[in-house]
Amino acid sequence: MKAIVTGHSRGLGAAMTEDLLSRGASVLGLSRSINEDLQSRHPSLLQQVSIDMIDPANLIAWLDSGALAGFLENDEPVMLVNNAGIVEPIGPAGSLDHNGIARAVGLNVTAPLLLADAFIGATSGNADRRVLHVSSGAGRKPYAGWSIYCATKAALDHHAASVAQDKPAGLRISSVAPGVIDTDMQNTIRSTPADRFVLRDDFVALKETGSLTSPEQRGNEMIAHLLADDFGQSPIVDIRDFAA
Ligand code: NAP
């Protein structure tokens, strides 16, 4: 079993990578930083690529190098977990940093779509190939202050549903909302000034009441779902409908 995981260096991505490695999968992790801890505990299974995926040119150059196709060669099942994402820019429409908008679309939408297309093309001979987009409830329900984040996650949902219509042989694809998880992203949300994000206090309360799920628990549940027989039966799901 082989898997590519984006945003594997910390948070939910690190937990999903750890789970895959512990099952004996070979994992190729793509993030800006290297996870030394995972590397030291799984030296022969983990390969890491340091890449800033916000700039599509970086990812296109990496894909054109043949590295993805080379990694996937001669094995199955093969998986792509499009996890890397950012929640910023946060704030009311009309007040957002234009570079921030382009950066969010670059990382949250352009990168996963590029990777998914390259993955599907490179694995046409595989009978068991799976793509998991890490989406968000914010892609399905509007939130004030999150117009860009909500739009980027909705794009992933619609991409998964549309790819499923193409029915690529052997491919299962699903866009999975992971629920609220105790990661750096939640720190960013709680650190946003209330005048930029009117729901900030609700997210502070989630932390204070212990309502955030640990990355380890949710990472295990996400990978169990990815490997399950019914993965991809619906192209848009919420992990909380599957988790025990
Ligand atoms: P996180 O703790 O902030 O981790 C984000 C990951 O993305 C890191 O590994 C980071 O690695 C990578 N990343 C960030 N910028 C990057 C860049 N420019 N190029 C390459 N990699 C980059 O976030 P998280 O909470 O684990 O979120 C993971 C996914 O879950 C995201 O798609 C998020 O939208 C989704 N999600 C999270 C929650 C939640 O409550 N946490 C809720 C719903 C959905 P480097 O910094 O090393 O590059």
mmCIF file of C-alpha atoms and ligand atoms in Angstrom:
data_model
loop_
_atom_site.group_PDB
_atom_site.id
_atom_site.type_symbol
_atom_site.label_atom_id
_atom_site.label_comp_id
_atom_site.label_asym_id
_atom_site.label_seq_id
_atom_site.Cartn_x
_atom_site.Cartn_y
_atom_site.Cartn_z
ATOM 1 C CA MET A 1 0.000 0.000 0.000
ATOM 2 C CA LYS A 2 1.281 3.454 -0.925
ATOM 3 C CA ALA A 3 -0.082 6.863 -0.012
ATOM 4 C CA ILE A 4 0.664 10.481 -0.773
ATOM 5 C CA VAL A 5 -0.351 12.833 2.039
ATOM 6 C CA THR A 6 -0.193 16.614 1.776
ATOM 7 C CA GLY A 7 0.265 18.669 4.927
ATOM 8 C CA HIS A 8 1.765 15.637 6.655
ATOM 9 C CA SER A 9 4.115 17.671 8.887
ATOM 10 C CA ARG A 10 1.641 18.455 11.687
ATOM 11 C CA GLY A 11 -1.995 18.460 12.750
ATOM 12 C CA LEU A 12 -4.458 16.084 11.135
ATOM 13 C CA GLY A 13 -2.054 15.266 8.303
ATOM 14 C CA ALA A 14 0.672 14.080 10.691
ATOM 15 C CA ALA A 15 -1.851 11.888 12.515
ATOM 16 C CA MET A 16 -3.137 10.327 9.288
ATOM 17 C CA THR A 17 0.450 9.760 8.115
ATOM 18 C CA GLU A 18 1.340 8.103 11.422
ATOM 19 C CA ASP A 19 -1.663 5.789 11.102
ATOM 20 C CA LEU A 20 -0.760 4.806 7.522
ATOM 21 C CA LEU A 21 2.894 4.185 8.468
ATOM 22 C CA SER A 22 1.864 2.055 11.436
ATOM 23 C CA ARG A 23 -0.106 -0.120 9.004
ATOM 24 C CA GLY A 24 3.069 -0.632 6.936
ATOM 25 C CA ALA A 25 2.159 1.739 4.103
ATOM 26 C CA SER A 26 4.857 3.614 2.207
ATOM 27 C CA VAL A 27 4.031 7.305 2.499
ATOM 28 C CA LEU A 28 5.208 10.284 0.487
ATOM 29 C CA GLY A 29 4.569 13.436 2.506
ATOM 30 C CA LEU A 30 4.386 16.886 0.935
ATOM 31 C CA SER A 31 4.662 19.952 3.200
ATOM 32 C CA ARG A 32 6.967 22.925 3.586
ATOM 33 C CA SER A 33 8.599 21.410 6.682
ATOM 34 C CA ILE A 34 9.986 17.971 7.444
ATOM 35 C CA ASN A 35 8.586 15.868 10.302
ATOM 36 C CA GLU A 36 11.753 14.566 12.013
ATOM 37 C CA ASP A 37 9.820 12.528 14.565
ATOM 38 C CA LEU A 38 7.933 10.482 11.958
ATOM 39 C CA GLN A 39 11.119 10.085 9.911
ATOM 40 C CA SER A 40 13.095 8.718 12.848
ATOM 41 C CA ARG A 41 10.393 6.195 13.753
ATOM 42 C CA HIS A 42 9.620 5.067 10.177
ATOM 43 C CA PRO A 43 12.896 5.606 8.289
ATOM 44 C CA SER A 44 12.270 3.086 5.528
ATOM 45 C CA LEU A 45 8.569 3.826 4.921
ATOM 46 C CA LEU A 46 8.421 7.628 4.897
ATOM 47 C CA GLN A 47 9.697 9.901 2.145
ATOM 48 C CA GLN A 48 9.265 13.638 2.584
ATOM 49 C CA VAL A 49 9.287 16.419 0.047
ATOM 50 C CA SER A 50 9.705 19.987 1.228
ATOM 51 C CA ILE A 51 7.519 22.069 -1.070
ATOM 52 C CA ASP A 52 5.479 25.255 -0.822
ATOM 53 C CA MET A 53 2.287 24.248 -2.571
ATOM 54 C CA ILE A 54 0.718 27.699 -2.404
ATOM 55 C CA ASP A 55 2.501 28.507 -5.667
ATOM 56 C CA PRO A 56 1.100 26.199 -8.385
ATOM 57 C CA ALA A 57 4.367 26.593 -10.330
ATOM 58 C CA ASN A 58 6.215 24.677 -7.589
ATOM 59 C CA LEU A 59 3.783 21.800 -7.724
ATOM 60 C CA ILE A 60 3.646 21.703 -11.517
ATOM 61 C CA ALA A 61 7.471 21.561 -11.651
ATOM 62 C CA TRP A 62 7.466 18.710 -9.114
ATOM 63 C CA LEU A 63 4.781 16.810 -11.045
ATOM 64 C CA ASP A 64 6.652 17.374 -14.320
ATOM 65 C CA SER A 65 9.783 15.851 -12.731
ATOM 66 C CA GLY A 66 7.993 12.475 -12.705
ATOM 67 C CA ALA A 67 8.416 12.096 -8.931
ATOM 68 C CA LEU A 68 4.765 11.286 -8.261
ATOM 69 C CA ALA A 69 4.499 8.676 -11.008
ATOM 70 C CA GLY A 70 7.837 7.177 -9.883
ATOM 71 C CA PHE A 71 6.648 6.838 -6.295
ATOM 72 C CA LEU A 72 3.374 5.177 -7.272
ATOM 73 C CA GLU A 73 4.922 2.641 -9.648
ATOM 74 C CA ASN A 74 4.180 -1.064 -9.175
ATOM 75 C CA ASP A 75 1.990 -1.100 -6.111
ATOM 76 C CA GLU A 76 -1.568 -1.043 -4.925
ATOM 77 C CA PRO A 77 -3.730 0.003 -3.341
ATOM 78 C CA VAL A 78 -2.545 3.562 -3.931
ATOM 79 C CA MET A 79 -3.975 6.600 -2.226
ATOM 80 C CA LEU A 80 -3.891 10.378 -2.347
ATOM 81 C CA VAL A 81 -4.890 12.340 0.741
ATOM 82 C CA ASN A 82 -5.280 16.027 -0.087
ATOM 83 C CA ASN A 83 -5.071 17.437 3.441
ATOM 84 C CA ALA A 84 -2.940 20.623 3.396
ATOM 85 C CA GLY A 85 -5.065 23.728 3.856
ATOM 86 C CA ILE A 86 -5.292 27.173 5.416
ATOM 87 C CA VAL A 87 -8.268 29.001 6.893
ATOM 88 C CA GLU A 88 -7.001 32.522 6.192
ATOM 89 C CA PRO A 89 -7.828 35.127 5.032
ATOM 90 C CA ILE A 90 -10.539 35.617 7.654
ATOM 91 C CA GLY A 91 -12.751 38.697 7.641
ATOM 92 C CA PRO A 92 -15.773 40.320 6.057
ATOM 93 C CA ALA A 93 -15.988 40.331 2.270
ATOM 94 C CA GLY A 94 -14.562 43.517 0.791
ATOM 95 C CA SER A 95 -11.827 43.770 3.414
ATOM 96 C CA LEU A 96 -9.649 40.788 2.518
ATOM 97 C CA ASP A 97 -5.997 40.775 1.551
ATOM 98 C CA HIS A 98 -5.841 40.014 -2.171
ATOM 99 C CA ASN A 99 -2.619 38.014 -1.887
ATOM 100 C CA GLY A 100 -4.284 36.061 0.910
ATOM 101 C CA ILE A 101 -7.208 35.151 -1.341
ATOM 102 C CA ALA A 102 -4.834 33.934 -4.064
ATOM 103 C CA ARG A 103 -2.812 31.973 -1.506
ATOM 104 C CA ALA A 104 -5.889 30.233 -0.091
ATOM 105 C CA VAL A 105 -7.126 29.234 -3.530
ATOM 106 C CA GLY A 106 -3.607 28.092 -4.470
ATOM 107 C CA LEU A 107 -3.216 25.764 -1.492
ATOM 108 C CA ASN A 108 -6.823 24.717 -0.832
ATOM 109 C CA VAL A 109 -8.019 24.294 -4.424
ATOM 110 C CA THR A 110 -5.356 24.469 -7.142
ATOM 111 C CA ALA A 111 -2.922 22.114 -5.396
ATOM 112 C CA PRO A 112 -5.411 19.310 -4.619
ATOM 113 C CA LEU A 113 -6.937 19.519 -8.095
ATOM 114 C CA LEU A 114 -3.495 19.333 -9.731
ATOM 115 C CA LEU A 115 -2.469 16.407 -7.542
ATOM 116 C CA ALA A 116 -5.747 14.545 -8.046
ATOM 117 C CA ASP A 117 -5.536 14.851 -11.804
ATOM 118 C CA ALA A 118 -1.889 13.754 -11.904
ATOM 119 C CA PHE A 119 -2.654 10.871 -9.524
ATOM 120 C CA ILE A 120 -5.610 9.649 -11.589
ATOM 121 C CA GLY A 121 -3.528 9.859 -14.765
ATOM 122 C CA ALA A 122 -0.558 8.046 -13.243
ATOM 123 C CA THR A 123 -2.626 5.185 -11.781
ATOM 124 C CA SER A 124 -4.826 4.281 -14.748
ATOM 125 C CA GLY A 125 -3.686 0.644 -14.522
ATOM 126 C CA ASN A 126 -4.491 0.267 -10.807
ATOM 127 C CA ALA A 127 -7.593 -1.617 -9.743
ATOM 128 C CA ASP A 128 -7.647 -0.012 -6.268
ATOM 129 C CA ARG A 129 -6.883 3.699 -6.205
ATOM 130 C CA ARG A 130 -8.445 6.184 -3.818
ATOM 131 C CA VAL A 131 -8.512 9.964 -3.447
ATOM 132 C CA LEU A 132 -9.580 11.649 -0.225
ATOM 133 C CA HIS A 133 -10.013 15.409 -0.162
ATOM 134 C CA VAL A 134 -10.016 16.826 3.374
ATOM 135 C CA SER A 135 -12.969 19.171 3.167
ATOM 136 C CA SER A 136 -14.839 21.000 5.921
ATOM 137 C CA GLY A 137 -18.339 21.579 7.186
ATOM 138 C CA ALA A 138 -17.580 25.136 6.060
ATOM 139 C CA GLY A 139 -17.825 23.932 2.463
ATOM 140 C CA ARG A 140 -21.431 22.969 3.075
ATOM 141 C CA LYS A 141 -22.650 25.638 5.496
ATOM 142 C CA PRO A 142 -21.844 29.364 5.124
ATOM 143 C CA TYR A 143 -19.923 31.129 7.906
ATOM 144 C CA ALA A 144 -19.547 34.913 8.242
ATOM 145 C CA GLY A 145 -15.889 35.871 7.858
ATOM 146 C CA TRP A 146 -14.956 32.663 6.046
ATOM 147 C CA SER A 147 -16.161 33.412 2.512
ATOM 148 C CA ILE A 148 -12.841 32.325 0.973
ATOM 149 C CA TYR A 149 -12.335 29.227 3.131
ATOM 150 C CA CYS A 150 -15.964 28.127 2.614
ATOM 151 C CA ALA A 151 -15.667 28.596 -1.153
ATOM 152 C CA THR A 152 -12.402 26.631 -1.375
ATOM 153 C CA LYS A 153 -13.829 23.667 0.533
ATOM 154 C CA ALA A 154 -17.039 23.700 -1.527
ATOM 155 C CA ALA A 155 -14.796 23.486 -4.601
ATOM 156 C CA LEU A 156 -13.256 20.251 -3.292
ATOM 157 C CA ASP A 157 -16.691 18.748 -2.680
ATOM 158 C CA HIS A 158 -17.853 19.556 -6.184
ATOM 159 C CA HIS A 159 -14.589 18.323 -7.686
ATOM 160 C CA ALA A 160 -15.003 14.928 -6.000
ATOM 161 C CA ALA A 161 -18.632 14.650 -7.104
ATOM 162 C CA SER A 162 -17.732 15.584 -10.681
ATOM 163 C CA VAL A 163 -14.745 13.224 -10.927
ATOM 164 C CA ALA A 164 -17.029 10.443 -9.701
ATOM 165 C CA GLN A 165 -19.250 11.179 -12.705
ATOM 166 C CA ASP A 166 -16.269 10.434 -14.982
ATOM 167 C CA LYS A 167 -16.146 6.917 -13.434
ATOM 168 C CA PRO A 168 -12.372 6.394 -13.837
ATOM 169 C CA ALA A 169 -11.747 2.624 -13.646
ATOM 170 C CA GLY A 170 -10.837 1.446 -10.147
ATOM 171 C CA LEU A 171 -11.022 4.950 -8.669
ATOM 172 C CA ARG A 172 -12.908 5.849 -5.514
ATOM 173 C CA ILE A 173 -13.008 9.502 -4.522
ATOM 174 C CA SER A 174 -14.598 11.273 -1.585
ATOM 175 C CA SER A 175 -14.468 14.735 -0.045
ATOM 176 C CA VAL A 176 -14.587 14.234 3.702
ATOM 177 C CA ALA A 177 -15.400 16.859 6.346
ATOM 178 C CA PRO A 178 -13.291 15.954 9.407
ATOM 179 C CA GLY A 179 -15.117 17.844 12.177
ATOM 180 C CA VAL A 180 -13.379 20.230 14.578
ATOM 181 C CA ILE A 181 -9.885 19.118 15.588
ATOM 182 C CA ASP A 182 -7.419 20.496 18.119
ATOM 183 C CA THR A 183 -4.699 21.708 15.708
ATOM 184 C CA ASP A 184 -2.793 24.879 14.838
ATOM 185 C CA MET A 185 -5.662 25.828 12.536
ATOM 186 C CA GLN A 186 -7.988 26.126 15.537
ATOM 187 C CA ASN A 187 -5.337 28.313 17.226
ATOM 188 C CA THR A 188 -5.401 30.606 14.212
ATOM 189 C CA ILE A 189 -9.199 30.797 14.381
ATOM 190 C CA ARG A 190 -9.193 31.629 18.124
ATOM 191 C CA SER A 191 -6.483 34.265 17.582
ATOM 192 C CA THR A 192 -8.534 36.180 15.001
ATOM 193 C CA PRO A 193 -9.859 39.511 16.318
ATOM 194 C CA ALA A 194 -13.608 39.314 16.994
ATOM 195 C CA ASP A 195 -14.274 42.179 14.576
ATOM 196 C CA ARG A 196 -12.826 40.012 11.789
ATOM 197 C CA PHE A 197 -14.642 36.826 12.853
ATOM 198 C CA VAL A 198 -17.936 37.224 14.700
ATOM 199 C CA LEU A 199 -18.033 33.523 15.653
ATOM 200 C CA ARG A 200 -14.655 33.614 17.380
ATOM 201 C CA ASP A 201 -16.094 33.175 20.883
ATOM 202 C CA ASP A 202 -17.912 30.010 19.786
ATOM 203 C CA PHE A 203 -14.561 28.504 18.775
ATOM 204 C CA VAL A 204 -12.934 29.653 22.031
ATOM 205 C CA ALA A 205 -15.755 27.861 23.850
ATOM 206 C CA LEU A 206 -15.163 24.656 21.867
ATOM 207 C CA LYS A 207 -11.577 24.612 23.162
ATOM 208 C CA GLU A 208 -12.493 25.555 26.725
ATOM 209 C CA THR A 209 -15.199 22.879 26.985
ATOM 210 C CA GLY A 210 -12.925 20.153 25.596
ATOM 211 C CA SER A 211 -15.128 19.777 22.510
ATOM 212 C CA LEU A 212 -12.268 19.567 19.998
ATOM 213 C CA THR A 213 -11.289 16.097 18.814
ATOM 214 C CA SER A 214 -7.627 15.120 19.064
ATOM 215 C CA PRO A 215 -5.752 14.862 15.744
ATOM 216 C CA GLU A 216 -4.787 11.275 16.667
ATOM 217 C CA GLN A 217 -8.379 10.102 17.146
ATOM 218 C CA ARG A 218 -9.662 11.845 14.033
ATOM 219 C CA GLY A 219 -6.639 10.773 12.002
ATOM 220 C CA ASN A 220 -7.334 7.131 12.875
ATOM 221 C CA GLU A 221 -11.000 7.515 11.950
ATOM 222 C CA MET A 222 -10.168 9.214 8.641
ATOM 223 C CA ILE A 223 -7.753 6.438 7.608
ATOM 224 C CA ALA A 224 -10.140 3.689 8.732
ATOM 225 C CA HIS A 225 -12.725 5.298 6.466
ATOM 226 C CA LEU A 226 -10.259 5.679 3.582
ATOM 227 C CA LEU A 227 -9.410 1.968 3.756
ATOM 228 C CA ALA A 228 -12.978 0.744 4.239
ATOM 229 C CA ASP A 229 -14.836 -1.178 1.542
ATOM 230 C CA ASP A 230 -17.508 1.516 1.326
ATOM 231 C CA PHE A 231 -15.054 4.405 0.822
ATOM 232 C CA GLY A 232 -16.194 6.533 -2.114
ATOM 233 C CA GLN A 233 -19.751 5.233 -2.100
ATOM 234 C CA SER A 234 -20.731 8.844 -1.604
ATOM 235 C CA PRO A 235 -18.377 11.541 -2.965
ATOM 236 C CA ILE A 236 -19.274 14.019 -0.168
ATOM 237 C CA VAL A 237 -19.363 12.810 3.449
ATOM 238 C CA ASP A 238 -18.815 13.897 7.054
ATOM 239 C CA ILE A 239 -16.512 11.605 9.040
ATOM 240 C CA ARG A 240 -18.760 12.021 12.090
ATOM 241 C CA ASP A 241 -21.354 9.925 10.248
ATOM 242 C CA PHE A 242 -18.845 7.030 10.224
ATOM 243 C CA ALA A 243 -16.790 7.471 13.405
ATOM 244 C CA ALA A 244 -17.726 5.297 16.357
HETATM 245 P P1 NAP B 1 -2.704 22.651 10.486
HETATM 246 O O1 NAP B 1 -2.477 22.055 11.805
HETATM 247 O O2 NAP B 1 -2.592 24.117 10.314
HETATM 248 O O3 NAP B 1 -1.754 21.894 9.428
HETATM 249 C C1 NAP B 1 -1.737 22.296 8.091
HETATM 250 C C2 NAP B 1 -0.809 21.410 7.289
HETATM 251 O O4 NAP B 1 -0.769 21.965 5.946
HETATM 252 C C3 NAP B 1 0.604 21.402 7.824
HETATM 253 O O5 NAP B 1 1.176 20.126 7.699
HETATM 254 C C4 NAP B 1 1.321 22.391 6.926
HETATM 255 O O6 NAP B 1 2.688 22.043 6.798
HETATM 256 C C5 NAP B 1 0.595 22.205 5.588
HETATM 257 N N1 NAP B 1 0.744 23.440 4.803
HETATM 258 C C6 NAP B 1 0.363 24.683 5.173
HETATM 259 N N2 NAP B 1 0.751 25.569 4.238
HETATM 260 C C7 NAP B 1 1.393 24.848 3.286
HETATM 261 C C8 NAP B 1 2.044 25.218 2.074
HETATM 262 N N3 NAP B 1 2.111 26.490 1.679
HETATM 263 N N4 NAP B 1 2.594 24.238 1.316
HETATM 264 C C9 NAP B 1 2.558 22.949 1.734
HETATM 265 N N5 NAP B 1 1.950 22.539 2.868
HETATM 266 C C10 NAP B 1 1.386 23.497 3.629
HETATM 267 O O7 NAP B 1 -4.172 22.303 9.938
HETATM 268 P P2 NAP B 1 -5.146 21.069 10.298
HETATM 269 O O8 NAP B 1 -6.141 21.556 11.260
HETATM 270 O O9 NAP B 1 -4.397 19.846 10.547
HETATM 271 O O10 NAP B 1 -5.940 20.971 8.907
HETATM 272 C C11 NAP B 1 -5.766 19.904 7.997
HETATM 273 C C12 NAP B 1 -6.940 19.947 7.034
HETATM 274 O O11 NAP B 1 -8.160 19.757 7.771
HETATM 275 C C13 NAP B 1 -7.094 21.278 6.290
HETATM 276 O O12 NAP B 1 -7.446 21.036 4.951
HETATM 277 C C14 NAP B 1 -8.254 21.951 7.007
HETATM 278 O O13 NAP B 1 -8.951 22.854 6.177
HETATM 279 C C15 NAP B 1 -9.099 20.746 7.398
HETATM 280 N N6 NAP B 1 -10.011 21.012 8.516
HETATM 281 C C16 NAP B 1 -9.505 21.242 9.760
HETATM 282 C C17 NAP B 1 -10.410 21.473 10.790
HETATM 283 C C18 NAP B 1 -9.927 21.715 12.207
HETATM 284 O O14 NAP B 1 -10.773 21.911 13.102
HETATM 285 N N7 NAP B 1 -8.625 21.707 12.462
HETATM 286 C C19 NAP B 1 -11.774 21.481 10.561
HETATM 287 C C20 NAP B 1 -12.247 21.238 9.276
HETATM 288 C C21 NAP B 1 -11.342 20.998 8.257
HETATM 289 P P3 NAP B 1 3.900 23.108 6.711
HETATM 290 O O15 NAP B 1 3.567 24.257 7.594
HETATM 291 O O16 NAP B 1 5.083 22.292 7.129
HETATM 292 O O17 NAP B 1 3.962 23.484 5.268
#
